[in-house]
Amino acid sequence: MSAVTVAEPKQFRPDIEGLRALAVLGVVAFHLGMTSLPGGFAGVDIFFVISGYLITQLLQQEIARHGTVDLWRFYARRARRLLPASILVIVATLAVGYFILAPSEQQLYSKGALFASTYVINLWLIRWSLDYFAQDASNNPFIHFWSLSVEEQFYFAWPALLILFSRLRLGRHGVSLAMAAVAVVSFAVCAWLTEVSQPWAFYFSPFRAWEFAVGGIASMAMSGAWAKRFPYSPVMGWLGLALIATTYLTITEEMPFPGFIALAPVAGTVMVLLSGMHEGKWGPRAILALGPIQWVGKLSYSLYLWHWPVIVYAAMLVPDLTGLQRLLCLALTFALSFASYHLVENPVRRNIWLVASTARSLGLATLLTAGGAVVAYASVALAGHNLTPQLKKIAETAERDSTARQTDAGCVADLLTVQPKACVFGSPSSKETIVLFGDSHADHWSTPLIEIAKKENFRLVTYMKSSCRATRVSTRDNKLKREYTECNDWRERALKEIIAMRPQMVILSQISINHLDEEVGSPSEIPARRAEWARGVKSTVQELSDAGIHVVYLRDVPTHTSFLDKCVARALWQNRNPSVCDTPRSIAIDEEDAVTEKAIVSSIRNARFVDMTGFFCSDTLCHAMIDGKLTIRDRHHIATPYAEILASPLERAIFGGTFTAAAKDRSAKSE
């Protein structure tokens, strides 16, 4: 987003400063949780277009004068403007994080600081985003540096590309066509990947290049006199602002982005840029040039750098920020930005000693980059030193997979897999077969069930798929950013195989109905989705029952408000009692949903509803730790060590005592 940092053209453009303000305010508002601006994150795309325009204009002017670009001088200017403030924020964020984050978090996020210091954090985040059980991004105080890494990578590649175009003697129109070709190819791949692998489309700089290229094309068009004479420039500018406003007000992070949706803020920005050449008083330039907007635009780089660590740490200290507390976060962000702008950014940027020497500027860049990397690496080492045995145990507990996953990670199918995989545990040759069927909430029960299967010598077969409920209800996957059709296909195939297997029992477990609220675009959709859920539960359980199979429907575990592994580790690091991480039962579970599920299951022959909530919650609280063990490893997946001690109570709950006794009872009834 460092379009805020690019050198100004000779003629100052207040409309560009105003666009910077709109861009950063959108991003900050989105991160502060302003639901009225759900698309504020698209402010980054505005910055990308501005960067493409300004950098292309600057480089083309130099090529016109000298026939080439002094790359070292170009990089020196970027370094003086970008690096001092960014390294300051990185080091300050690490320092404050020492007192707030648990050592295990310090280790993880210090790696993020290392990648941010070396301009490749976007590549690290691609891998991070593809991991289903990755730590939640909302706690990463360096995640916003991804856009700065994308821009830095653009700064390395784009000048070389423009030099190549000039050597080929393409002429002005030829260069514009070449940029258009770059934009078309980049956008085509971006749009495709947005549907099939969104993190690559979002974070990988070549697939964001089209936004910079569009800005570059705009800068070429702006050099012509037509923009000044075009009579409808003011109208075009207002339409551009309307597109930006519509983007902020209507798109959400659940939508497939960037892809085709990103065309709106990109097109809007280009329209405002083009209209800005018109000197008329009726365009948006007059509004964008207002003093307060100009002031925010001037601080936009610092605002972007500081806002996210402030919000992240505030939310850690006060999990449910009030409106007033959010305003205080905003005030602190402005205060830090104002200070760093006047004490660091401008003094270094305008330092005569540095400006006079490209070598000195590049030397400063090397020192700052190396310094940031060294501090981040030292932070990783210090955090490792501070990991006490108790904190290590918490971290290891959170990272430990279920028994099924430890045996074969493929036992839980990934998002794109539609062919079921039956994993067999216990006694493979036993005549007694039990099936565990569901999503990752079935998987966390695999640990005690495999222990029971080994003890009682029955055959346990698992059919599990990530984020895919066993009951017939279609859903939208937030990682795929689309309808989860693979789940529907997998479920029907799995049901067919299970019924053909004719097991004695199917144990069904899945993420609960109350999570449907997170999967709808509007609260008005919730009643219909709950009705669909109820029909799905009945349909699946009824089909298994009609096939003569006993069905056990396990009630879902509680969902905590915080990630328990992090919350407990922070509490221990700060010498607080882990009970501060307990969640009120009324928030963690929905009793009405359980009543609905139980009524449906109980109405079906051969089906039983089993409730293990008492092993996680008292009458008033759902506990983070019980008997010294972490109960939930994130927000709603049972920690494997705790799941291990649930084998005996789970066996009693499902089989009414032991599996052997239950099997004998079934045999007697069949005779």
mmCIF file of N, CA and C in Angstrom, residues 307-400:
data_model
loop_
_atom_site.group_PDB
_atom_site.id
_atom_site.type_symbol
_atom_site.label_atom_id
_atom_site.label_comp_id
_atom_site.label_asym_id
_atom_site.label_seq_id
_atom_site.Cartn_x
_atom_site.Cartn_y
_atom_site.Cartn_z
ATOM 1 N N HIS A 307 -1.770 1.115 12.464
ATOM 2 C CA HIS A 307 -3.134 0.806 12.907
ATOM 3 C C HIS A 307 -3.317 -0.650 13.303
ATOM 4 N N TRP A 308 -2.710 -1.562 12.538
ATOM 5 C CA TRP A 308 -3.002 -2.975 12.780
ATOM 6 C C TRP A 308 -2.381 -3.497 14.083
ATOM 7 N N PRO A 309 -1.100 -3.222 14.387
ATOM 8 C CA PRO A 309 -0.584 -3.657 15.694
ATOM 9 C C PRO A 309 -1.374 -3.074 16.860
ATOM 10 N N VAL A 310 -1.795 -1.815 16.742
ATOM 11 C CA VAL A 310 -2.587 -1.204 17.809
ATOM 12 C C VAL A 310 -3.888 -1.975 18.021
ATOM 13 N N ILE A 311 -4.583 -2.285 16.932
ATOM 14 C CA ILE A 311 -5.861 -2.990 17.030
ATOM 15 C C ILE A 311 -5.665 -4.413 17.555
ATOM 16 N N VAL A 312 -4.662 -5.108 17.054
ATOM 17 C CA VAL A 312 -4.419 -6.489 17.463
ATOM 18 C C VAL A 312 -4.124 -6.570 18.959
ATOM 19 N N TYR A 313 -3.214 -5.751 19.433
ATOM 20 C CA TYR A 313 -2.846 -5.813 20.847
ATOM 21 C C TYR A 313 -3.982 -5.340 21.745
ATOM 22 N N ALA A 314 -4.726 -4.346 21.305
ATOM 23 C CA ALA A 314 -5.868 -3.890 22.097
ATOM 24 C C ALA A 314 -6.909 -4.998 22.239
ATOM 25 N N ALA A 315 -7.160 -5.726 21.146
ATOM 26 C CA ALA A 315 -8.148 -6.812 21.181
ATOM 27 C C ALA A 315 -7.676 -7.973 22.045
ATOM 28 N N MET A 316 -6.371 -8.161 22.141
ATOM 29 C CA MET A 316 -5.845 -9.208 23.022
ATOM 30 C C MET A 316 -6.028 -8.834 24.492
ATOM 31 N N LEU A 317 -5.826 -7.560 24.796
ATOM 32 C CA LEU A 317 -5.954 -7.099 26.173
ATOM 33 C C LEU A 317 -7.415 -6.949 26.584
ATOM 34 N N VAL A 318 -8.257 -6.523 25.636
ATOM 35 C CA VAL A 318 -9.692 -6.360 25.895
ATOM 36 C C VAL A 318 -10.431 -7.049 24.746
ATOM 37 N N PRO A 319 -10.762 -8.348 24.899
ATOM 38 C CA PRO A 319 -11.300 -9.133 23.776
ATOM 39 C C PRO A 319 -12.520 -8.524 23.088
ATOM 40 N N ASP A 320 -13.424 -7.915 23.841
ATOM 41 C CA ASP A 320 -14.622 -7.325 23.234
ATOM 42 C C ASP A 320 -14.545 -5.805 23.354
ATOM 43 N N LEU A 321 -13.871 -5.188 22.374
ATOM 44 C CA LEU A 321 -13.692 -3.746 22.414
ATOM 45 C C LEU A 321 -15.026 -3.019 22.235
ATOM 46 N N THR A 322 -15.268 -2.046 23.087
ATOM 47 C CA THR A 322 -16.464 -1.218 22.938
ATOM 48 C C THR A 322 -16.217 -0.166 21.863
ATOM 49 N N GLY A 323 -17.282 0.550 21.509
ATOM 50 C CA GLY A 323 -17.132 1.606 20.522
ATOM 51 C C GLY A 323 -16.149 2.672 20.975
ATOM 52 N N LEU A 324 -16.222 3.046 22.256
ATOM 53 C CA LEU A 324 -15.302 4.044 22.792
ATOM 54 C C LEU A 324 -13.860 3.545 22.748
ATOM 55 N N GLN A 325 -13.662 2.288 23.085
ATOM 56 C CA GLN A 325 -12.307 1.731 23.067
ATOM 57 C C GLN A 325 -11.749 1.668 21.646
ATOM 58 N N ARG A 326 -12.600 1.433 20.686
ATOM 59 C CA ARG A 326 -12.149 1.443 19.288
ATOM 60 C C ARG A 326 -11.739 2.852 18.863
ATOM 61 N N LEU A 327 -12.482 3.841 19.336
ATOM 62 C CA LEU A 327 -12.109 5.227 19.040
ATOM 63 C C LEU A 327 -10.772 5.579 19.683
ATOM 64 N N LEU A 328 -10.521 5.046 20.871
ATOM 65 C CA LEU A 328 -9.234 5.278 21.532
ATOM 66 C C LEU A 328 -8.100 4.625 20.736
ATOM 67 N N CYS A 329 -8.366 3.448 20.167
ATOM 68 C CA CYS A 329 -7.377 2.797 19.294
ATOM 69 C C CYS A 329 -7.072 3.686 18.094
ATOM 70 N N LEU A 330 -8.126 4.266 17.526
ATOM 71 C CA LEU A 330 -7.953 5.150 16.371
ATOM 72 C C LEU A 330 -7.133 6.381 16.761
ATOM 73 N N ALA A 331 -7.426 6.948 17.941
ATOM 74 C CA ALA A 331 -6.686 8.123 18.404
ATOM 75 C C ALA A 331 -5.211 7.786 18.626
ATOM 76 N N LEU A 332 -4.940 6.624 19.218
ATOM 77 C CA LEU A 332 -3.553 6.205 19.430
ATOM 78 C C LEU A 332 -2.837 5.998 18.099
ATOM 79 N N THR A 333 -3.547 5.434 17.131
ATOM 80 C CA THR A 333 -2.969 5.233 15.798
ATOM 81 C C THR A 333 -2.565 6.560 15.170
ATOM 82 N N PHE A 334 -3.444 7.549 15.274
ATOM 83 C CA PHE A 334 -3.125 8.865 14.708
ATOM 84 C C PHE A 334 -1.953 9.507 15.443
ATOM 85 N N ALA A 335 -1.906 9.336 16.755
ATOM 86 C CA ALA A 335 -0.818 9.932 17.531
ATOM 87 C C ALA A 335 0.526 9.318 17.145
ATOM 88 N N LEU A 336 0.575 8.004 17.051
ATOM 89 C CA LEU A 336 1.814 7.328 16.670
ATOM 90 C C LEU A 336 2.209 7.693 15.238
ATOM 91 N N SER A 337 1.213 7.785 14.363
ATOM 92 C CA SER A 337 1.488 8.113 12.965
ATOM 93 C C SER A 337 2.036 9.527 12.829
ATOM 94 N N PHE A 338 1.438 10.457 13.556
ATOM 95 C CA PHE A 338 1.885 11.842 13.517
ATOM 96 C C PHE A 338 3.337 11.945 13.995
ATOM 97 N N ALA A 339 3.631 11.238 15.093
ATOM 98 C CA ALA A 339 4.985 11.284 15.652
ATOM 99 C C ALA A 339 6.000 10.672 14.695
ATOM 100 N N SER A 340 5.688 9.497 14.151
ATOM 101 C CA SER A 340 6.664 8.828 13.282
ATOM 102 C C SER A 340 6.841 9.586 11.959
ATOM 103 N N TYR A 341 5.773 10.226 11.489
ATOM 104 C CA TYR A 341 5.878 10.997 10.247
ATOM 105 C C TYR A 341 6.848 12.164 10.420
ATOM 106 N N HIS A 342 6.701 12.864 11.532
ATOM 107 C CA HIS A 342 7.507 14.072 11.735
ATOM 108 C C HIS A 342 8.885 13.785 12.323
ATOM 109 N N LEU A 343 9.022 12.653 13.017
ATOM 110 C CA LEU A 343 10.306 12.365 13.664
ATOM 111 C C LEU A 343 11.166 11.377 12.893
ATOM 112 N N VAL A 344 10.527 10.582 12.022
ATOM 113 C CA VAL A 344 11.284 9.544 11.313
ATOM 114 C C VAL A 344 11.154 9.686 9.798
ATOM 115 N N GLU A 345 9.938 9.591 9.277
ATOM 116 C CA GLU A 345 9.741 9.581 7.821
ATOM 117 C C GLU A 345 10.356 10.792 7.124
ATOM 118 N N ASN A 346 9.847 11.951 7.465
ATOM 119 C CA ASN A 346 10.304 13.152 6.763
ATOM 120 C C ASN A 346 11.771 13.492 7.017
ATOM 121 N N PRO A 347 12.239 13.431 8.261
ATOM 122 C CA PRO A 347 13.650 13.746 8.490
ATOM 123 C C PRO A 347 14.604 12.862 7.690
ATOM 124 N N VAL A 348 14.311 11.556 7.611
ATOM 125 C CA VAL A 348 15.189 10.655 6.860
ATOM 126 C C VAL A 348 15.017 10.877 5.362
ATOM 127 N N ARG A 349 13.796 11.027 4.944
ATOM 128 C CA ARG A 349 13.511 11.204 3.515
ATOM 129 C C ARG A 349 14.210 12.443 2.953
ATOM 130 N N ARG A 350 14.260 13.517 3.756
ATOM 131 C CA ARG A 350 14.797 14.792 3.277
ATOM 132 C C ARG A 350 16.211 15.081 3.774
ATOM 133 N N ASN A 351 16.808 14.091 4.411
ATOM 134 C CA ASN A 351 18.152 14.291 4.941
ATOM 135 C C ASN A 351 19.133 14.607 3.809
ATOM 136 N N ILE A 352 19.747 15.780 3.876
ATOM 137 C CA ILE A 352 20.618 16.243 2.793
ATOM 138 C C ILE A 352 21.796 15.300 2.586
ATOM 139 N N TRP A 353 22.347 14.808 3.693
ATOM 140 C CA TRP A 353 23.516 13.922 3.614
ATOM 141 C C TRP A 353 23.179 12.638 2.864
ATOM 142 N N LEU A 354 21.972 12.110 3.094
ATOM 143 C CA LEU A 354 21.545 10.884 2.413
ATOM 144 C C LEU A 354 21.126 11.169 0.974
ATOM 145 N N VAL A 355 20.389 12.254 0.780
ATOM 146 C CA VAL A 355 19.906 12.593 -0.561
ATOM 147 C C VAL A 355 21.072 12.811 -1.515
ATOM 148 N N ALA A 356 22.155 13.327 -0.993
ATOM 149 C CA ALA A 356 23.305 13.652 -1.847
ATOM 150 C C ALA A 356 24.068 12.427 -2.321
ATOM 151 N N SER A 357 23.807 11.258 -1.729
ATOM 152 C CA SER A 357 24.593 10.065 -2.076
ATOM 153 C C SER A 357 23.705 8.833 -2.182
ATOM 154 N N THR A 358 23.666 8.277 -3.381
ATOM 155 C CA THR A 358 22.934 7.027 -3.571
ATOM 156 C C THR A 358 23.544 5.914 -2.731
ATOM 157 N N ALA A 359 24.857 5.873 -2.668
ATOM 158 C CA ALA A 359 25.538 4.820 -1.908
ATOM 159 C C ALA A 359 25.177 4.884 -0.435
ATOM 160 N N ARG A 360 25.141 6.103 0.114
ATOM 161 C CA ARG A 360 24.796 6.225 1.537
ATOM 162 C C ARG A 360 23.344 5.792 1.777
ATOM 163 N N SER A 361 22.450 6.154 0.874
ATOM 164 C CA SER A 361 21.047 5.747 1.023
ATOM 165 C C SER A 361 20.896 4.236 0.957
ATOM 166 N N LEU A 362 21.604 3.619 0.016
ATOM 167 C CA LEU A 362 21.532 2.160 -0.090
ATOM 168 C C LEU A 362 22.212 1.485 1.101
ATOM 169 N N GLY A 363 23.245 2.116 1.616
ATOM 170 C CA GLY A 363 23.878 1.590 2.825
ATOM 171 C C GLY A 363 22.917 1.621 3.994
ATOM 172 N N LEU A 364 22.167 2.724 4.121
ATOM 173 C CA LEU A 364 21.149 2.807 5.165
ATOM 174 C C LEU A 364 20.103 1.716 4.974
ATOM 175 N N ALA A 365 19.697 1.493 3.722
ATOM 176 C CA ALA A 365 18.703 0.451 3.439
ATOM 177 C C ALA A 365 19.211 -0.919 3.883
ATOM 178 N N THR A 366 20.479 -1.185 3.590
ATOM 179 C CA THR A 366 21.067 -2.471 3.980
ATOM 180 C C THR A 366 21.101 -2.620 5.493
ATOM 181 N N LEU A 367 21.502 -1.544 6.176
ATOM 182 C CA LEU A 367 21.568 -1.599 7.637
ATOM 183 C C LEU A 367 20.182 -1.790 8.256
ATOM 184 N N LEU A 368 19.202 -1.057 7.737
ATOM 185 C CA LEU A 368 17.853 -1.170 8.289
ATOM 186 C C LEU A 368 17.260 -2.552 8.046
ATOM 187 N N THR A 369 17.432 -3.057 6.825
ATOM 188 C CA THR A 369 16.908 -4.388 6.512
ATOM 189 C C THR A 369 17.578 -5.453 7.374
ATOM 190 N N ALA A 370 18.909 -5.392 7.433
ATOM 191 C CA ALA A 370 19.642 -6.362 8.245
ATOM 192 C C ALA A 370 19.293 -6.202 9.720
ATOM 193 N N GLY A 371 19.157 -4.958 10.162
ATOM 194 C CA GLY A 371 18.806 -4.722 11.559
ATOM 195 C C GLY A 371 17.446 -5.287 11.918
ATOM 196 N N GLY A 372 16.469 -5.046 11.041
ATOM 197 C CA GLY A 372 15.135 -5.599 11.293
ATOM 198 C C GLY A 372 15.147 -7.111 11.344
ATOM 199 N N ALA A 373 15.898 -7.730 10.420
ATOM 200 C CA ALA A 373 15.986 -9.193 10.388
ATOM 201 C C ALA A 373 16.679 -9.728 11.628
ATOM 202 N N VAL A 374 17.744 -9.060 12.058
ATOM 203 C CA VAL A 374 18.486 -9.508 13.248
ATOM 204 C C VAL A 374 17.620 -9.399 14.498
ATOM 205 N N VAL A 375 16.918 -8.290 14.646
ATOM 206 C CA VAL A 375 16.045 -8.118 15.806
ATOM 207 C C VAL A 375 14.946 -9.189 15.814
ATOM 208 N N ALA A 376 14.367 -9.451 14.646
ATOM 209 C CA ALA A 376 13.318 -10.474 14.559
ATOM 210 C C ALA A 376 13.873 -11.850 14.903
ATOM 211 N N TYR A 377 15.057 -12.163 14.377
ATOM 212 C CA TYR A 377 15.674 -13.465 14.670
ATOM 213 C C TYR A 377 15.996 -13.578 16.157
ATOM 214 N N ALA A 378 16.503 -12.492 16.747
ATOM 215 C CA ALA A 378 16.805 -12.494 18.181
ATOM 216 C C ALA A 378 15.532 -12.689 19.001
ATOM 217 N N SER A 379 14.430 -12.111 18.517
ATOM 218 C CA SER A 379 13.146 -12.270 19.203
ATOM 219 C C SER A 379 12.683 -13.724 19.188
ATOM 220 N N VAL A 380 12.910 -14.396 18.057
ATOM 221 C CA VAL A 380 12.578 -15.827 17.978
ATOM 222 C C VAL A 380 13.389 -16.604 19.013
ATOM 223 N N ALA A 381 14.692 -16.319 19.088
ATOM 224 C CA ALA A 381 15.571 -17.029 20.015
ATOM 225 C C ALA A 381 15.187 -16.751 21.467
ATOM 226 N N LEU A 382 14.910 -15.487 21.785
ATOM 227 C CA LEU A 382 14.532 -15.119 23.151
ATOM 228 C C LEU A 382 13.224 -15.784 23.554
ATOM 229 N N ALA A 383 12.284 -15.816 22.629
ATOM 230 C CA ALA A 383 11.002 -16.472 22.926
ATOM 231 C C ALA A 383 11.203 -17.952 23.214
ATOM 232 N N GLY A 384 12.075 -18.598 22.456
ATOM 233 C CA GLY A 384 12.367 -20.012 22.702
ATOM 234 C C GLY A 384 12.973 -20.222 24.069
ATOM 235 N N HIS A 385 13.827 -19.300 24.489
ATOM 236 C CA HIS A 385 14.449 -19.385 25.809
ATOM 237 C C HIS A 385 13.415 -19.244 26.924
ATOM 238 N N ASN A 386 12.378 -18.446 26.674
ATOM 239 C CA ASN A 386 11.358 -18.180 27.695
ATOM 240 C C ASN A 386 10.248 -19.228 27.747
ATOM 241 N N LEU A 387 10.322 -20.218 26.883
ATOM 242 C CA LEU A 387 9.298 -21.272 26.894
ATOM 243 C C LEU A 387 9.530 -22.208 28.081
ATOM 244 N N THR A 388 8.711 -22.069 29.104
ATOM 245 C CA THR A 388 8.796 -22.952 30.273
ATOM 246 C C THR A 388 8.215 -24.320 29.919
ATOM 247 N N PRO A 389 8.496 -25.345 30.718
ATOM 248 C CA PRO A 389 7.906 -26.674 30.445
ATOM 249 C C PRO A 389 6.385 -26.628 30.327
ATOM 250 N N GLN A 390 5.742 -25.812 31.164
ATOM 251 C CA GLN A 390 4.281 -25.720 31.118
ATOM 252 C C GLN A 390 3.819 -25.078 29.816
ATOM 253 N N LEU A 391 4.520 -24.022 29.393
ATOM 254 C CA LEU A 391 4.160 -23.363 28.141
ATOM 255 C C LEU A 391 4.438 -24.263 26.942
ATOM 256 N N LYS A 392 5.531 -25.030 27.018
ATOM 257 C CA LYS A 392 5.830 -25.979 25.943
ATOM 258 C C LYS A 392 4.732 -27.029 25.842
ATOM 259 N N LYS A 393 4.246 -27.452 26.995
ATOM 260 C CA LYS A 393 3.188 -28.470 27.007
ATOM 261 C C LYS A 393 1.916 -27.938 26.344
ATOM 262 N N ILE A 394 1.582 -26.686 26.624
ATOM 263 C CA ILE A 394 0.401 -26.079 25.998
ATOM 264 C C ILE A 394 0.583 -26.030 24.484
ATOM 265 N N ALA A 395 1.759 -25.585 24.047
ATOM 266 C CA ALA A 395 2.030 -25.482 22.602
ATOM 267 C C ALA A 395 1.996 -26.851 21.941
ATOM 268 N N GLU A 396 2.601 -27.844 22.571
ATOM 269 C CA GLU A 396 2.627 -29.198 22.010
ATOM 270 C C GLU A 396 1.227 -29.793 21.963
ATOM 271 N N THR A 397 0.434 -29.505 22.984
ATOM 272 C CA THR A 397 -0.948 -29.992 23.015
ATOM 273 C C THR A 397 -1.739 -29.427 21.841
ATOM 274 N N ALA A 398 -1.579 -28.129 21.594
ATOM 275 C CA ALA A 398 -2.322 -27.486 20.511
ATOM 276 C C ALA A 398 -1.899 -28.008 19.145
ATOM 277 N N GLU A 399 -0.632 -28.378 19.007
ATOM 278 C CA GLU A 399 -0.108 -28.826 17.712
ATOM 279 C C GLU A 399 -0.331 -30.314 17.467
ATOM 280 N N ARG A 400 -0.667 -31.063 18.505
ATOM 281 C CA ARG A 400 -0.769 -32.524 18.372
ATOM 282 C C ARG A 400 -2.039 -32.923 17.631
#
